[in-house]
């Protein structure tokens, strides 16, 4: 039997859909986007810079790569980067690969194409089966209800029939044998149900002891750690050094009273800390968990692992041994959250619980005229029936996701509603036929995700108006200042 062909970057970028979209952009803006104007900030070679925020979305993160690949093909580079969960993964890779002025998405795509997504589910084989059947497969809840209903009906009928045979029917020889068979069958069925309940109870206890996650997440941690090491990032200092490296010849194409002041690159991963119930911005807030001279006790791979810790699917990520008595750590907690006593340990789950699309992180009210835009890549896998305002049409999973999405999206949505101009920099990749937790998607589906990202970025660039964006941002700031007065 021949070994299945592994995906390569060529399988993605040579797709006819990808090629056609890039040809559209080339026709509109010239080779490499030479006639495209989306920012006033440039480097020596003419690359334009934007701040980029990437939304979390599980396996849908492949579409993020298609979007950033398209931007890079048009000469766009990224000054400040932020992301949550899957967005944090792509953000981390864009931060650590090469120099700031380099195109990086192909390297990211190469790493993801070589990754077997089911390997991320590194728990017990039963956990992988449950994930595939319960989470990744549409309609499984209906099948599950049918199975349990069938078991309940079978057991009830067996119980009633046995009762009738034991107490109501005559006890002649043929009936005695039949009744004995029913009793044995009833005992076996009762024993099976008892064992099933016992096993489920054991699983729940094990789930509690393992940080309420059915997968340890060790495979992902080792994977991202290896990628970081291959790019010279082994410590927090190295990560910050890579993310903040200076850009040669950074300048503005137009006069701006702010000049290039504070135009400094950085990177941010969002995680949710449960013990103190706070949103954590890594690596900026690493000083909450270690004093400055001990920051490198934390590995940068852990920061990304903390951001992608999807509750129940992956175990929580912990940072132990926080030096509670260290004055600098105490000050960090007071300044950040007003906490007078730091916790002894920190427990993280997916940053999307609190901020899945942290566009607000780059808001700067002090800038009168923006020098570069804030671009955001949104992922939307809501099925048409679950988008409906008619609650009766929602599926059960759609109902649950409404609850989850209301919680995780409200803070970011509230910012966008109050600062609507930021929506002009956001491209939304529509993926209604995909499940963000389906780690068993096919290679063909991976290519579709990438193509959808490319198509959305193409449509976005063709309609984005930098001059109008600048005017709207300036008007928004002036309006806010007047409202404050």
Coordinates of C-alpha atoms in Angstrom, one line a residue:
X1 CA 0.0 0.0 0.0
X2 CA 1.4 3.4 -1.0
X3 CA 1.9 6.1 1.6
X4 CA -0.5 9.0 1.2
X5 CA 1.0 12.1 -0.3
X6 CA 1.7 14.8 2.3
X7 CA 0.5 18.3 1.7
X8 CA 3.1 20.9 0.6
X9 CA 2.9 24.6 0.3
X10 CA 2.6 24.2 -3.4
X11 CA -0.7 22.4 -3.0
X12 CA -2.1 25.5 -1.4
X13 CA -0.6 28.4 -3.3
X14 CA -0.9 26.8 -6.8
X15 CA -4.6 26.3 -6.4
X16 CA -6.5 27.8 -9.3
X17 CA -8.7 29.8 -6.9
X18 CA -5.6 31.3 -5.2
X19 CA -3.8 32.1 -8.5
X20 CA -6.9 33.8 -9.9
X21 CA -7.4 36.0 -6.8
X22 CA -3.7 37.1 -6.9
X23 CA -4.1 37.9 -10.6
X24 CA -7.0 40.2 -9.7
X25 CA -4.8 42.0 -7.2
X26 CA -1.9 42.2 -9.7
X27 CA -4.2 43.7 -12.3
X28 CA -5.5 46.3 -9.8
X29 CA -2.3 47.2 -8.0
X30 CA 0.6 46.0 -10.1
X31 CA 3.3 43.4 -9.3
X32 CA 3.8 43.0 -5.6
X33 CA 1.1 45.7 -4.9
X34 CA 3.4 48.6 -6.0
X35 CA 0.3 50.8 -6.6
X36 CA -1.5 49.8 -3.5
X37 CA -1.7 52.4 -0.8
X38 CA -3.1 51.1 2.6
X39 CA -0.7 52.8 5.1
X40 CA 1.6 55.8 5.4
X41 CA 4.3 53.7 7.2
X42 CA 7.0 52.1 4.9
X43 CA 10.4 50.6 5.2
X44 CA 13.4 51.1 2.9
X45 CA 12.2 48.6 0.2
X46 CA 8.6 50.1 0.1
X47 CA 6.8 47.5 2.2
X48 CA 3.7 49.0 3.9
X49 CA 3.1 48.3 7.6
X50 CA -0.2 47.6 9.4
X51 CA -1.1 46.4 12.9
X52 CA -2.7 43.0 12.7
X53 CA -5.2 41.2 15.0
X54 CA -6.2 37.6 14.3
X55 CA -9.3 36.0 15.8
X56 CA -9.4 32.5 17.4
X57 CA -11.2 29.7 15.6
X58 CA -9.6 26.3 16.1
X59 CA -8.8 24.5 12.8
X60 CA -10.2 27.5 10.9
X61 CA -6.9 29.1 11.6
X62 CA -5.7 27.8 8.3
X63 CA -7.8 30.4 6.7
X64 CA -5.9 33.1 8.6
X65 CA -2.7 32.0 6.8
X66 CA -4.4 32.4 3.4
X67 CA -5.4 35.9 4.4
X68 CA -1.9 37.0 5.6
X69 CA -0.3 35.3 2.6
X70 CA -2.3 37.5 0.3
X71 CA -1.5 40.6 2.3
X72 CA 2.2 39.8 2.1
X73 CA 2.0 39.1 -1.6
X74 CA 0.8 42.7 -2.0
X75 CA 3.8 44.1 -0.1
X76 CA 2.1 44.4 3.3
X77 CA 4.1 43.7 6.5
X78 CA 3.0 43.7 10.2
X79 CA 4.3 46.1 12.8
X80 CA 2.3 45.0 15.9
X81 CA 0.7 41.6 16.2
X82 CA -2.0 40.3 18.4
X83 CA -4.1 37.1 18.5
X84 CA -6.1 34.7 20.5
X85 CA -6.1 30.9 20.4
X86 CA -5.7 29.8 16.7
X87 CA -5.0 33.5 16.0
X88 CA -2.2 33.4 18.7
X89 CA -0.6 30.5 16.9
X90 CA -0.4 32.3 13.5
X91 CA 0.6 35.5 15.4
X92 CA 3.5 33.7 17.2
X93 CA 4.8 32.3 13.9
X94 CA 4.6 35.7 12.2
X95 CA 6.5 37.2 15.1
X96 CA 9.4 34.7 15.2
X97 CA 10.1 33.8 11.6
X98 CA 12.8 35.8 9.8
X99 CA 13.1 39.6 10.0
X100 CA 10.2 42.1 10.3
X101 CA 10.5 43.0 6.7
X102 CA 10.4 39.4 5.4
X103 CA 7.3 37.6 4.0
X104 CA 6.5 34.8 6.5
X105 CA 3.2 33.2 5.7
X106 CA 4.8 30.6 3.5
X107 CA 6.9 29.4 6.4
X108 CA 3.9 29.3 8.6
X109 CA 2.0 27.4 5.9
X110 CA 4.8 24.9 5.6
X111 CA 4.7 24.1 9.3
X112 CA 0.9 23.7 9.4
X113 CA 0.8 21.7 6.2
X114 CA 3.2 19.2 7.7
X115 CA 1.1 19.0 10.9
X116 CA -1.4 16.1 11.3
X117 CA -4.2 17.9 13.1
X118 CA -5.5 14.7 14.9
X119 CA -2.1 14.4 16.6
X120 CA -3.0 17.5 18.6
X121 CA -5.7 15.3 20.4
X122 CA -3.1 13.6 22.5
X123 CA -5.3 12.2 25.2
X124 CA -6.7 8.7 25.8
X125 CA -7.9 7.0 22.5
X126 CA -11.4 7.2 24.0
X127 CA -10.9 11.0 24.2
X128 CA -10.0 11.1 20.5
X129 CA -13.0 9.0 19.6
X130 CA -15.3 11.2 21.7
X131 CA -13.9 14.3 20.0
X132 CA -14.3 12.8 16.5
X133 CA -17.8 11.6 17.2
X134 CA -19.2 14.2 19.6
X135 CA -17.5 17.4 18.6
X136 CA -16.3 17.1 15.0
X137 CA -19.3 15.2 13.6
X138 CA -22.4 17.2 12.8
X139 CA -25.6 15.7 14.1
X140 CA -24.0 13.5 16.6
X141 CA -26.2 14.8 19.4
X142 CA -29.3 13.4 17.6
X143 CA -27.6 10.0 17.1
X144 CA -26.6 10.0 20.8
X145 CA -30.1 10.8 21.9
X146 CA -31.4 8.0 19.6
X147 CA -28.9 5.5 21.1
X148 CA -29.8 6.4 24.7
X149 CA -33.5 6.3 23.9
X150 CA -33.1 2.9 22.3
X151 CA -31.2 1.6 25.4
X152 CA -33.9 3.0 27.7
X153 CA -36.7 1.5 25.7
X154 CA -35.0 -1.9 25.5
X155 CA -34.2 -1.9 29.2
X156 CA -37.8 -0.8 30.2
X157 CA -39.4 -3.5 27.9
X158 CA -37.1 -6.1 29.3
X159 CA -37.9 -5.2 32.8
X160 CA -41.7 -5.2 32.2
X161 CA -41.6 -8.5 30.3
X162 CA -39.6 -10.2 33.0
X163 CA -42.0 -8.9 35.7
X164 CA -45.0 -10.3 33.7
X165 CA -43.3 -13.7 33.2
X166 CA -42.3 -14.0 36.9
X167 CA -45.6 -13.0 38.5
X168 CA -48.4 -13.0 36.0
X169 CA -47.9 -16.0 33.6
X170 CA -48.3 -19.7 34.5
X171 CA -45.0 -21.4 35.6
X172 CA -45.1 -24.4 33.2
X173 CA -41.8 -25.9 32.0
X174 CA -41.4 -23.9 28.7
X175 CA -42.2 -20.6 30.5
X176 CA -39.7 -21.3 33.3
X177 CA -36.9 -21.6 30.8
X178 CA -38.1 -18.5 29.0
X179 CA -38.3 -16.6 32.3
X180 CA -34.9 -17.7 33.4
X181 CA -33.5 -16.5 30.1
X182 CA -35.1 -13.1 30.6
X183 CA -33.8 -12.8 34.2
X184 CA -30.3 -13.6 33.0
X185 CA -30.6 -11.0 30.2
X186 CA -32.0 -8.5 32.7
X187 CA -29.1 -9.0 35.1
X188 CA -26.6 -8.7 32.2
X189 CA -28.2 -5.5 31.0
X190 CA -28.3 -4.1 34.5
X191 CA -24.6 -5.0 35.0
X192 CA -23.7 -3.3 31.7
X193 CA -25.6 -0.1 32.6
X194 CA -24.0 -0.1 36.0
X195 CA -20.5 -0.6 34.5
X196 CA -21.2 2.2 32.1
X197 CA -22.3 4.6 34.8
X198 CA -19.2 3.6 36.9
X199 CA -16.9 4.2 33.9
X200 CA -18.5 7.7 33.2
X201 CA -18.1 8.6 36.9
X202 CA -14.4 7.5 36.7
X203 CA -13.9 9.6 33.6
X204 CA -15.4 12.7 35.3
X205 CA -13.1 12.2 38.3
X206 CA -10.1 11.8 35.9
X207 CA -11.3 14.9 34.0
X208 CA -11.2 16.9 37.3
X209 CA -7.7 15.7 38.2
X210 CA -6.4 16.6 34.8
X211 CA -7.5 20.2 34.7
X212 CA -10.9 19.5 33.1
X213 CA -9.5 18.6 29.7
X214 CA -9.6 15.3 27.8
X215 CA -6.3 16.1 26.0
X216 CA -3.0 17.1 27.8
X217 CA -2.0 19.5 25.1
X218 CA 1.6 18.3 25.3
X219 CA 1.9 17.5 21.6
X220 CA 1.0 21.1 20.7
X221 CA 3.4 22.5 23.3
X222 CA 6.2 20.4 21.9
X223 CA 5.3 21.3 18.3
X224 CA 5.3 25.1 18.9
X225 CA 8.4 24.8 21.1
X226 CA 10.3 23.0 18.3
X227 CA 9.2 25.7 15.8
X228 CA 10.4 28.4 18.1
X229 CA 13.7 26.7 18.6
X230 CA 14.2 26.4 14.9
X231 CA 13.8 30.1 14.7
X232 CA 16.1 31.0 17.5
X233 CA 13.5 31.6 20.2
X234 CA 14.1 29.6 23.4
X235 CA 13.3 32.3 26.0
X236 CA 10.9 35.1 26.8
X237 CA 13.7 37.5 26.1
X238 CA 14.4 35.9 22.7
X239 CA 10.6 36.1 21.8
X240 CA 10.4 39.8 22.8
X241 CA 13.7 40.5 20.9
X242 CA 12.3 38.9 17.7
X243 CA 8.9 40.6 18.0
X244 CA 10.4 44.1 18.7
X245 CA 13.4 44.0 16.3
X246 CA 13.9 47.4 14.5
X247 CA 12.8 47.9 10.9
X248 CA 15.5 49.4 8.7
X249 CA 14.5 52.7 7.2
X250 CA 11.1 53.0 8.8
X251 CA 9.5 56.3 7.6
X252 CA 6.2 58.0 6.7
X253 CA 5.1 58.7 3.1
X254 CA 3.3 61.9 4.3
X255 CA 3.9 64.6 6.9
X256 CA 2.4 63.7 10.2
X257 CA 2.8 65.7 13.4
X258 CA 3.5 62.5 15.3
X259 CA 6.4 61.5 13.0
X260 CA 7.5 57.9 13.7
X261 CA 7.3 58.2 17.5
X262 CA 6.0 55.1 19.2
X263 CA 5.9 53.1 16.0
X264 CA 7.5 50.2 17.7
X265 CA 6.7 46.5 16.9
X266 CA 5.5 44.0 19.5
X267 CA 3.4 40.9 19.9
X268 CA 0.5 39.9 22.2
X269 CA -1.2 36.6 23.0
X270 CA -4.5 36.7 24.9
X271 CA -5.2 34.1 27.6
X272 CA -7.8 33.8 30.4
X273 CA -6.6 33.3 33.9
X274 CA -9.2 31.5 36.1
X275 CA -7.9 31.7 39.6
X276 CA -8.0 35.6 39.7
X277 CA -10.5 35.8 36.8
X278 CA -8.4 38.1 34.6
X279 CA -7.5 38.6 30.9
X280 CA -3.7 38.2 30.5
X281 CA -1.7 39.8 27.7
X282 CA 1.5 37.8 27.1
X283 CA 4.4 38.4 27.0
X284 CA 3.8 41.9 28.5
X285 CA 2.3 40.5 31.7
X286 CA 4.9 37.8 32.3
X287 CA 6.1 40.0 35.2
X288 CA 2.9 38.9 37.1
X289 CA 4.4 35.4 37.4
X290 CA 8.1 35.9 37.6
X291 CA 10.4 38.9 38.5
X292 CA 12.3 40.5 35.7
X293 CA 15.5 38.6 36.3
X294 CA 13.7 35.2 36.3
X295 CA 11.3 35.7 33.3
X296 CA 13.2 33.1 31.3
X297 CA 12.1 30.4 33.7
X298 CA 8.9 30.6 31.6
X299 CA 9.1 29.2 28.0
X300 CA 7.4 31.3 25.3
X301 CA 5.8 28.1 24.0
X302 CA 3.7 28.1 27.2
X303 CA 2.3 31.5 26.4
X304 CA 0.8 30.2 23.2
X305 CA -0.3 27.0 24.8
X306 CA -2.1 29.0 27.5
X307 CA -3.9 31.0 24.8
X308 CA -5.2 28.0 22.9
X309 CA -6.4 25.9 25.9
X310 CA -9.9 25.2 24.7
X311 CA -11.9 24.3 27.9
X312 CA -12.7 20.5 28.2
X313 CA -10.9 19.8 24.9
X314 CA -7.5 20.6 26.4
X315 CA -6.2 20.6 29.9
X316 CA -5.7 24.0 31.5
X317 CA -2.2 25.4 31.3
X318 CA -0.6 26.1 34.7
X319 CA 2.2 28.4 35.8
X320 CA 3.3 27.2 39.3
X321 CA 5.5 28.6 41.9
X322 CA 4.6 32.3 41.6
X323 CA 6.9 34.1 44.1
X324 CA 4.2 35.8 46.1
X325 CA 6.6 37.6 48.4
X326 CA 8.7 39.2 45.7
X327 CA 8.1 43.0 45.8
X328 CA 8.2 43.4 42.0
X329 CA 5.6 40.6 41.5
X330 CA 3.4 42.1 44.2
X331 CA 3.6 45.5 42.5
X332 CA 2.8 44.0 39.1
X333 CA -0.4 42.5 40.5
X334 CA -1.4 45.7 42.3
X335 CA -0.8 47.8 39.2
X336 CA -2.5 45.5 36.8
X337 CA -5.5 44.2 38.7
X338 CA -5.5 45.8 42.2
X339 CA -4.7 42.4 43.7
X340 CA -2.9 42.8 47.1
X341 CA -1.8 39.2 47.2
X342 CA -0.6 37.3 44.1
X343 CA -1.8 33.7 43.7
X344 CA 0.6 30.9 44.3
X345 CA -0.3 29.5 40.8
X346 CA -2.1 30.6 37.7
X347 CA -4.5 28.5 35.6
X348 CA -5.2 29.4 32.0
X349 CA -7.8 28.5 29.5
X350 CA -8.5 29.8 26.0
X351 CA -8.1 33.5 25.7
X352 CA -11.3 33.5 23.6
X353 CA -13.3 33.1 26.7
X354 CA -12.7 36.8 27.4
X355 CA -11.4 38.3 24.2
X356 CA -11.4 36.3 21.0
X357 CA -10.8 39.2 18.7
X358 CA -8.8 41.8 20.7
X359 CA -9.0 44.7 18.2
X360 CA -9.1 47.2 21.1
X361 CA -5.5 46.4 22.0
X362 CA -4.2 48.8 19.3
X363 CA -6.5 51.7 20.1
X364 CA -4.5 54.9 20.8
X365 CA -6.6 57.9 21.5
X366 CA -3.6 60.2 21.5
X367 CA -3.0 60.0 17.8
X368 CA -4.9 62.7 15.8
X369 CA -4.1 61.3 12.3
X370 CA -3.4 57.6 12.0
X371 CA -0.2 56.6 10.4
X372 CA -1.1 53.0 9.8
X373 CA -4.4 51.1 10.0
X374 CA -5.4 48.3 12.3
X375 CA -6.3 45.3 10.3
X376 CA -8.3 42.4 11.7
X377 CA -9.0 38.9 10.4
X378 CA -12.4 37.6 11.6
X379 CA -13.5 34.0 11.3
X380 CA -17.3 33.2 11.1
X381 CA -18.4 29.6 11.0
X382 CA -22.0 30.3 12.1
X383 CA -24.4 28.1 10.1
X384 CA -27.3 30.0 8.3
X385 CA -29.9 28.4 10.5
X386 CA -28.1 29.4 13.6
X387 CA -27.7 33.0 12.4
X388 CA -31.5 33.3 12.4
X389 CA -33.1 35.7 14.8
X390 CA -35.9 33.1 15.1
X391 CA -34.8 31.0 18.0
X392 CA -37.1 28.1 17.0
X393 CA -34.9 27.5 14.0
X394 CA -31.6 27.0 16.0
X395 CA -30.1 23.6 16.3
X396 CA -29.1 22.5 19.9
X397 CA -25.4 23.1 19.1
X398 CA -26.4 26.4 17.6
X399 CA -28.1 27.3 20.9
X400 CA -25.0 26.3 22.9
X401 CA -22.7 28.3 20.6
X402 CA -25.0 31.3 21.0
X403 CA -24.4 31.2 24.7
X404 CA -20.6 30.7 24.3
X405 CA -20.3 33.3 21.5
X406 CA -22.3 35.9 23.5
X407 CA -19.8 35.5 26.4
X408 CA -16.6 35.5 24.4
X409 CA -17.5 38.1 21.8
X410 CA -19.3 40.8 23.8
X411 CA -16.3 42.7 25.0
X412 CA -14.7 42.9 21.5
X413 CA -18.1 43.6 19.9
X414 CA -18.8 46.4 22.3
X415 CA -15.5 48.1 21.4
X416 CA -16.3 47.8 17.7
X417 CA -19.8 49.2 18.1
X418 CA -18.4 52.2 19.9
X419 CA -15.5 52.6 17.4
X420 CA -17.1 51.6 14.2
X421 CA -14.3 52.9 12.0
X422 CA -12.2 49.9 13.1
X423 CA -14.7 47.6 11.3
X424 CA -13.4 49.1 8.0
X425 CA -10.1 47.3 8.6
X426 CA -11.7 44.0 9.3
X427 CA -12.1 41.2 6.8
X428 CA -14.5 38.5 7.8
X429 CA -13.9 35.0 6.4
X430 CA -17.3 33.2 6.1
X431 CA -16.9 29.5 6.8
X432 CA -20.5 28.2 7.6
X433 CA -19.9 24.7 6.4
X434 CA -16.9 24.1 8.7
X435 CA -16.7 23.1 12.3
X436 CA -13.9 25.0 14.2
X437 CA -13.3 21.9 16.4
X438 CA -13.1 19.4 13.6
X439 CA -9.5 18.2 13.9
X440 CA -10.3 15.5 11.3
X441 CA -10.8 17.7 8.3
X442 CA -9.5 16.4 5.0
X443 CA -6.6 17.8 3.0
X444 CA -9.1 19.1 0.4
X445 CA -11.0 21.0 3.2
X446 CA -7.7 22.5 4.4
X447 CA -7.1 23.9 0.9
X448 CA -10.6 25.3 0.9
X449 CA -9.9 27.1 4.2
X450 CA -6.7 28.6 2.7
X451 CA -8.5 29.6 -0.5
X452 CA -11.3 31.2 1.5
X453 CA -8.8 33.3 3.4
X454 CA -7.1 34.4 0.1
X455 CA -10.5 35.3 -1.5
X456 CA -11.6 37.3 1.5
X457 CA -8.3 39.2 1.7
X458 CA -8.5 39.9 -2.1
X459 CA -12.0 41.4 -1.7
X460 CA -10.9 43.4 1.3
X461 CA -7.9 45.0 -0.5
X462 CA -9.9 45.8 -3.6
X463 CA -12.4 47.9 -1.5
X464 CA -10.1 49.3 1.3
X465 CA -9.7 53.1 1.1
X466 CA -6.8 54.3 3.2
X467 CA -7.6 58.0 2.9
X468 CA -11.2 57.5 3.9
X469 CA -10.1 55.3 6.8
X470 CA -7.7 58.1 8.0
X471 CA -10.5 60.7 7.8
X472 CA -12.9 58.5 9.7
X473 CA -10.4 57.7 12.4
X474 CA -9.6 61.4 12.9
X475 CA -13.3 62.3 13.0
X476 CA -13.9 59.5 15.5
X477 CA -11.2 60.9 17.8
X478 CA -12.5 64.4 17.6
X479 CA -16.0 63.3 18.3
X480 CA -14.9 61.3 21.4
X481 CA -12.9 64.3 22.7
X482 CA -16.0 66.6 22.3
X483 CA -18.1 64.0 24.1
X484 CA -15.7 63.9 27.0
X485 CA -15.9 67.7 27.2

